[in-house]
């Protein structure tokens, strides 16, 4: 029952995909900064989709800078990128063992590396809601099969790293998203071992089904692989690419070259590349080649050229949005189409999503809250469904199509917006923890960034501070509509309590919590526990008068049994910050509003 996992990349002498294909759980890695290993994610997902495993895990958020500065909010965009890439299991890098006891925090680090995901984090007790978000997303993204349209064949030989055409992804350099026709890669070995044709698609057992197979533009291919491709085409597959000219193998000496030339002639009919894209029908399938499909610089035809073939075949993009600001992932079960959609920008987005699904009822599933609701506005035409989408910065949703579609309201009809009931301006009572240098009681005339406060105990504070305020509802009635608390800007997480009701942790945009079940007409008692990360306290303990003011040691002989200088409040096994390092914004900044929907 033991399962085997590997990360098949980084200077190995094999082809990455073949090496990873022997794993029960393929893995990859992505860095928060500064290393780009996106290709390993594409490779691991490709392995899962062609070999059949449902789980693809990642060594996630690896980092060598900005220690203790990572929070669920500033990690969310990259985490959603990973989900859209096809990853559905997060292994944090790194949960360092903390052997120094509960007094010396933040404690042990792995040199400069890691996002310090361990019990000594200031916000550790606030994390279950974020972990639950990751769990919901991972669970849904393991259902059914991944939907992809393009399958790239890698050249034979090793070592090899798969890289897709440059225009097959879009976005910032280290967060490039796949476009509307999803893709994977496959080796000749896996293709020969597992590929069949089902309804004109190249299919893999317990894996994905692809509309086209794209060949690498290399002059060599073994007779065996070319024979597999010929068999797939004759069974109904669509192949894009130029014919090979010889074999890379010495198994048959020059006889292998002759076999390649003979087979290529039967499939392509010649070796001179046409000036225009042409289609050659062979058996039940076809070959497309020539013209813009002839690669100029890349190993493969451009994504745009391949997409043009798919459109000729009558296949619309799997997902698109006129805003160009959304990423997606699509999985399909026997009775549902599951789309993960996220806003990859730091601005709100109001747009439409076009999904390659027809005849099914769209539902909106919120992975942050777990709430699900039917969507009333949508339009079905031309084999696709259009749905209006309104997402906060880095917000994500699942759009799930299940069951027969009901009668929709037309897209474009106005929908009720948020109405502000009351704004909680003025004084707030705030309590800090004196153990970490803050005042036990203080009044803020208005909401302010802690780093801008004149008192050092607040400016350099790291940890939990509790904000308190009372308020009434204008008119004394919340009506029967949904009432929410909009927190504005929070650095970095918060827990909301109203009239003794724990309403949970808020850790990401839109920074809102439903207070309908707890709010009353008058005398509302609001408590907001806000927590920031360790950075400001670590910088504070680098200041004169706080740096090295005490000595710590462990009778057990830990860390060599030596005595080490420590800051006034903190001890860490590596100094990550200097006296003049910039402080991070901290606290509840608001504006805090009560709204009605």
PDB file of N, CA, C and O in Angstrom, residues 7 9 27-33 58-65 67-68 70 75 78 89-96 109-118 121:
ATOM      1  N   UNK A   7       9.494  14.479  -7.692  1.00  0.00           N
ATOM      2  CA  UNK A   7       9.509  15.750  -8.424  1.00  0.00           C
ATOM      3  C   UNK A   7      10.528  15.578  -9.551  1.00  0.00           C
ATOM      4  O   UNK A   7      11.723  15.775  -9.357  1.00  0.00           O
ATOM      5  N   UNK A   9      12.245  16.847 -11.935  1.00  0.00           N
ATOM      6  CA  UNK A   9      12.845  17.956 -12.681  1.00  0.00           C
ATOM      7  C   UNK A   9      14.124  18.411 -11.979  1.00  0.00           C
ATOM      8  O   UNK A   9      14.419  17.979 -10.868  1.00  0.00           O
ATOM      9  N   UNK A  27       4.581  15.068  -8.685  1.00  0.00           N
ATOM     10  CA  UNK A  27       4.750  16.326  -7.968  1.00  0.00           C
ATOM     11  C   UNK A  27       5.557  17.316  -8.791  1.00  0.00           C
ATOM     12  O   UNK A  27       6.231  16.962  -9.757  1.00  0.00           O
ATOM     13  N   UNK A  28       5.477  18.575  -8.362  1.00  0.00           N
ATOM     14  CA  UNK A  28       6.215  19.656  -8.992  1.00  0.00           C
ATOM     15  C   UNK A  28       6.576  20.640  -7.901  1.00  0.00           C
ATOM     16  O   UNK A  28       6.426  20.353  -6.713  1.00  0.00           O
ATOM     17  N   UNK A  29       7.045  21.800  -8.290  1.00  0.00           N
ATOM     18  CA  UNK A  29       7.385  22.841  -7.324  1.00  0.00           C
ATOM     19  C   UNK A  29       7.114  24.201  -7.938  1.00  0.00           C
ATOM     20  O   UNK A  29       7.366  24.420  -9.122  1.00  0.00           O
ATOM     21  N   UNK A  30       6.575  25.113  -7.111  1.00  0.00           N
ATOM     22  CA  UNK A  30       6.545  26.508  -7.549  1.00  0.00           C
ATOM     23  C   UNK A  30       7.030  27.387  -6.408  1.00  0.00           C
ATOM     24  O   UNK A  30       6.776  27.125  -5.240  1.00  0.00           O
ATOM     25  N   UNK A  31       7.784  28.416  -6.794  1.00  0.00           N
ATOM     26  CA  UNK A  31       8.416  29.321  -5.847  1.00  0.00           C
ATOM     27  C   UNK A  31       7.607  30.591  -5.708  1.00  0.00           C
ATOM     28  O   UNK A  31       7.126  31.153  -6.686  1.00  0.00           O
ATOM     29  N   UNK A  32       7.494  31.064  -4.468  1.00  0.00           N
ATOM     30  CA  UNK A  32       6.947  32.407  -4.258  1.00  0.00           C
ATOM     31  C   UNK A  32       7.915  33.430  -4.852  1.00  0.00           C
ATOM     32  O   UNK A  32       7.499  34.403  -5.458  1.00  0.00           O
ATOM     33  N   UNK A  33       9.211  33.193  -4.680  1.00  0.00           N
ATOM     34  CA  UNK A  33      10.266  34.004  -5.269  1.00  0.00           C
ATOM     35  C   UNK A  33      11.588  33.355  -4.879  1.00  0.00           C
ATOM     36  O   UNK A  33      11.704  32.734  -3.833  1.00  0.00           O
ATOM     37  N   UNK A  58       2.189  19.759  -5.121  1.00  0.00           N
ATOM     38  CA  UNK A  58       3.266  20.717  -5.374  1.00  0.00           C
ATOM     39  C   UNK A  58       3.972  21.058  -4.079  1.00  0.00           C
ATOM     40  O   UNK A  58       3.335  21.270  -3.043  1.00  0.00           O
ATOM     41  N   UNK A  59       5.299  21.081  -4.145  1.00  0.00           N
ATOM     42  CA  UNK A  59       6.095  21.730  -3.114  1.00  0.00           C
ATOM     43  C   UNK A  59       5.852  23.221  -3.324  1.00  0.00           C
ATOM     44  O   UNK A  59       6.339  23.807  -4.285  1.00  0.00           O
ATOM     45  N   UNK A  60       5.080  23.833  -2.428  1.00  0.00           N
ATOM     46  CA  UNK A  60       4.419  25.100  -2.752  1.00  0.00           C
ATOM     47  C   UNK A  60       4.998  26.288  -1.994  1.00  0.00           C
ATOM     48  O   UNK A  60       5.364  26.183  -0.826  1.00  0.00           O
ATOM     49  N   UNK A  61       5.066  27.417  -2.700  1.00  0.00           N
ATOM     50  CA  UNK A  61       5.452  28.713  -2.139  1.00  0.00           C
ATOM     51  C   UNK A  61       6.892  28.739  -1.634  1.00  0.00           C
ATOM     52  O   UNK A  61       7.221  29.503  -0.724  1.00  0.00           O
ATOM     53  N   UNK A  62       7.752  27.917  -2.219  1.00  0.00           N
ATOM     54  CA  UNK A  62       9.159  27.952  -1.849  1.00  0.00           C
ATOM     55  C   UNK A  62       9.688  29.380  -1.987  1.00  0.00           C
ATOM     56  O   UNK A  62       9.338  30.088  -2.923  1.00  0.00           O
ATOM     57  N   UNK A  63      10.516  29.796  -1.059  1.00  0.00           N
ATOM     58  CA  UNK A  63      10.971  31.179  -1.089  1.00  0.00           C
ATOM     59  C   UNK A  63      12.355  31.290  -0.458  1.00  0.00           C
ATOM     60  O   UNK A  63      12.736  30.483   0.387  1.00  0.00           O
ATOM     61  N   UNK A  64      13.088  32.311  -0.879  1.00  0.00           N
ATOM     62  CA  UNK A  64      14.399  32.590  -0.286  1.00  0.00           C
ATOM     63  C   UNK A  64      14.507  34.052   0.128  1.00  0.00           C
ATOM     64  O   UNK A  64      15.608  34.560   0.309  1.00  0.00           O
ATOM     65  N   UNK A  65      13.359  34.720   0.262  1.00  0.00           N
ATOM     66  CA  UNK A  65      13.394  36.113   0.695  1.00  0.00           C
ATOM     67  C   UNK A  65      12.052  36.470   1.342  1.00  0.00           C
ATOM     68  O   UNK A  65      11.117  35.682   1.314  1.00  0.00           O
ATOM     69  N   UNK A  67      11.200  36.686   4.494  1.00  0.00           N
ATOM     70  CA  UNK A  67      10.835  35.705   5.517  1.00  0.00           C
ATOM     71  C   UNK A  67       9.742  36.253   6.426  1.00  0.00           C
ATOM     72  O   UNK A  67       9.729  37.429   6.774  1.00  0.00           O
ATOM     73  N   UNK A  68       8.819  35.392   6.780  1.00  0.00           N
ATOM     74  CA  UNK A  68       7.691  35.693   7.674  1.00  0.00           C
ATOM     75  C   UNK A  68       6.733  36.741   7.099  1.00  0.00           C
ATOM     76  O   UNK A  68       5.881  37.248   7.817  1.00  0.00           O
ATOM     77  N   UNK A  70       4.789  36.169   4.334  1.00  0.00           N
ATOM     78  CA  UNK A  70       3.754  35.539   3.521  1.00  0.00           C
ATOM     79  C   UNK A  70       2.501  35.337   4.355  1.00  0.00           C
ATOM     80  O   UNK A  70       2.564  34.852   5.488  1.00  0.00           O
ATOM     81  N   UNK A  75      -0.647  35.274  -0.650  1.00  0.00           N
ATOM     82  CA  UNK A  75      -0.335  34.022  -1.324  1.00  0.00           C
ATOM     83  C   UNK A  75      -1.478  33.539  -2.210  1.00  0.00           C
ATOM     84  O   UNK A  75      -1.293  32.626  -3.023  1.00  0.00           O
ATOM     85  N   UNK A  78      -1.209  33.383  -6.230  1.00  0.00           N
ATOM     86  CA  UNK A  78      -0.342  32.323  -6.743  1.00  0.00           C
ATOM     87  C   UNK A  78      -0.926  30.948  -6.460  1.00  0.00           C
ATOM     88  O   UNK A  78      -0.806  30.039  -7.282  1.00  0.00           O
ATOM     89  N   UNK A  89      -3.050  19.586  -4.792  1.00  0.00           N
ATOM     90  CA  UNK A  89      -2.547  19.213  -3.470  1.00  0.00           C
ATOM     91  C   UNK A  89      -1.390  20.123  -3.108  1.00  0.00           C
ATOM     92  O   UNK A  89      -0.419  20.217  -3.853  1.00  0.00           O
ATOM     93  N   UNK A  90      -1.497  20.822  -1.967  1.00  0.00           N
ATOM     94  CA  UNK A  90      -0.493  21.799  -1.558  1.00  0.00           C
ATOM     95  C   UNK A  90       0.343  21.232  -0.412  1.00  0.00           C
ATOM     96  O   UNK A  90      -0.193  20.824   0.626  1.00  0.00           O
ATOM     97  N   UNK A  91       1.670  21.198  -0.597  1.00  0.00           N
ATOM     98  CA  UNK A  91       2.603  20.840   0.474  1.00  0.00           C
ATOM     99  C   UNK A  91       3.460  22.074   0.736  1.00  0.00           C
ATOM    100  O   UNK A  91       4.298  22.447  -0.091  1.00  0.00           O
ATOM    101  N   UNK A  92       3.241  22.729   1.870  1.00  0.00           N
ATOM    102  CA  UNK A  92       3.917  23.995   2.147  1.00  0.00           C
ATOM    103  C   UNK A  92       5.417  23.786   2.345  1.00  0.00           C
ATOM    104  O   UNK A  92       5.851  22.863   3.032  1.00  0.00           O
ATOM    105  N   UNK A  93       6.167  24.699   1.765  1.00  0.00           N
ATOM    106  CA  UNK A  93       7.611  24.752   1.998  1.00  0.00           C
ATOM    107  C   UNK A  93       7.901  26.011   2.822  1.00  0.00           C
ATOM    108  O   UNK A  93       7.850  27.118   2.290  1.00  0.00           O
ATOM    109  N   UNK A  94       8.107  25.917   4.127  1.00  0.00           N
ATOM    110  CA  UNK A  94       8.385  24.676   4.836  1.00  0.00           C
ATOM    111  C   UNK A  94       7.795  24.794   6.232  1.00  0.00           C
ATOM    112  O   UNK A  94       7.735  25.877   6.793  1.00  0.00           O
ATOM    113  N   UNK A  95       7.407  23.655   6.835  1.00  0.00           N
ATOM    114  CA  UNK A  95       6.987  23.596   8.236  1.00  0.00           C
ATOM    115  C   UNK A  95       8.216  23.202   9.056  1.00  0.00           C
ATOM    116  O   UNK A  95       8.512  22.026   9.235  1.00  0.00           O
ATOM    117  N   UNK A  96       8.951  24.207   9.525  1.00  0.00           N
ATOM    118  CA  UNK A  96      10.169  23.919  10.286  1.00  0.00           C
ATOM    119  C   UNK A  96       9.820  23.375  11.671  1.00  0.00           C
ATOM    120  O   UNK A  96       8.909  23.860  12.332  1.00  0.00           O
ATOM    121  N   UNK A 109      14.507  28.542  11.792  1.00  0.00           N
ATOM    122  CA  UNK A 109      14.267  28.692  10.354  1.00  0.00           C
ATOM    123  C   UNK A 109      15.220  27.779   9.595  1.00  0.00           C
ATOM    124  O   UNK A 109      16.233  27.327  10.141  1.00  0.00           O
ATOM    125  N   UNK A 110      14.904  27.507   8.345  1.00  0.00           N
ATOM    126  CA  UNK A 110      15.769  26.697   7.495  1.00  0.00           C
ATOM    127  C   UNK A 110      16.644  27.652   6.678  1.00  0.00           C
ATOM    128  O   UNK A 110      16.466  27.827   5.475  1.00  0.00           O
ATOM    129  N   UNK A 111      17.571  28.308   7.394  1.00  0.00           N
ATOM    130  CA  UNK A 111      18.362  29.343   6.736  1.00  0.00           C
ATOM    131  C   UNK A 111      17.437  30.427   6.217  1.00  0.00           C
ATOM    132  O   UNK A 111      16.514  30.873   6.894  1.00  0.00           O
ATOM    133  N   UNK A 112      17.641  30.869   4.966  1.00  0.00           N
ATOM    134  CA  UNK A 112      16.769  31.905   4.395  1.00  0.00           C
ATOM    135  C   UNK A 112      15.492  31.347   3.776  1.00  0.00           C
ATOM    136  O   UNK A 112      14.654  32.119   3.305  1.00  0.00           O
ATOM    137  N   UNK A 113      15.329  30.020   3.763  1.00  0.00           N
ATOM    138  CA  UNK A 113      14.306  29.406   2.924  1.00  0.00           C
ATOM    139  C   UNK A 113      12.988  29.188   3.657  1.00  0.00           C
ATOM    140  O   UNK A 113      12.944  28.945   4.853  1.00  0.00           O
ATOM    141  N   UNK A 114      11.915  29.226   2.877  1.00  0.00           N
ATOM    142  CA  UNK A 114      10.612  28.827   3.370  1.00  0.00           C
ATOM    143  C   UNK A 114       9.720  29.990   3.747  1.00  0.00           C
ATOM    144  O   UNK A 114      10.169  31.114   3.973  1.00  0.00           O
ATOM    145  N   UNK A 115       8.411  29.690   3.804  1.00  0.00           N
ATOM    146  CA  UNK A 115       7.437  30.712   4.195  1.00  0.00           C
ATOM    147  C   UNK A 115       7.053  30.569   5.665  1.00  0.00           C
ATOM    148  O   UNK A 115       6.120  31.211   6.125  1.00  0.00           O
ATOM    149  N   UNK A 116       7.818  29.731   6.401  1.00  0.00           N
ATOM    150  CA  UNK A 116       7.661  29.629   7.856  1.00  0.00           C
ATOM    151  C   UNK A 116       6.230  29.250   8.246  1.00  0.00           C
ATOM    152  O   UNK A 116       5.573  29.942   9.016  1.00  0.00           O
ATOM    153  N   UNK A 117       5.753  28.134   7.676  1.00  0.00           N
ATOM    154  CA  UNK A 117       4.371  27.705   7.929  1.00  0.00           C
ATOM    155  C   UNK A 117       4.373  26.754   9.113  1.00  0.00           C
ATOM    156  O   UNK A 117       4.382  25.535   8.960  1.00  0.00           O
ATOM    157  N   UNK A 118       4.347  27.328  10.333  1.00  0.00           N
ATOM    158  CA  UNK A 118       4.458  26.488  11.519  1.00  0.00           C
ATOM    159  C   UNK A 118       3.765  27.160  12.706  1.00  0.00           C
ATOM    160  O   UNK A 118       3.303  28.294  12.619  1.00  0.00           O
ATOM    161  N   UNK A 121       3.931  30.891  14.001  1.00  0.00           N
ATOM    162  CA  UNK A 121       3.424  32.047  13.261  1.00  0.00           C
ATOM    163  C   UNK A 121       2.455  32.832  14.141  1.00  0.00           C
ATOM    164  O   UNK A 121       1.659  32.244  14.890  1.00  0.00           O
TER     165      UNK A 121
END
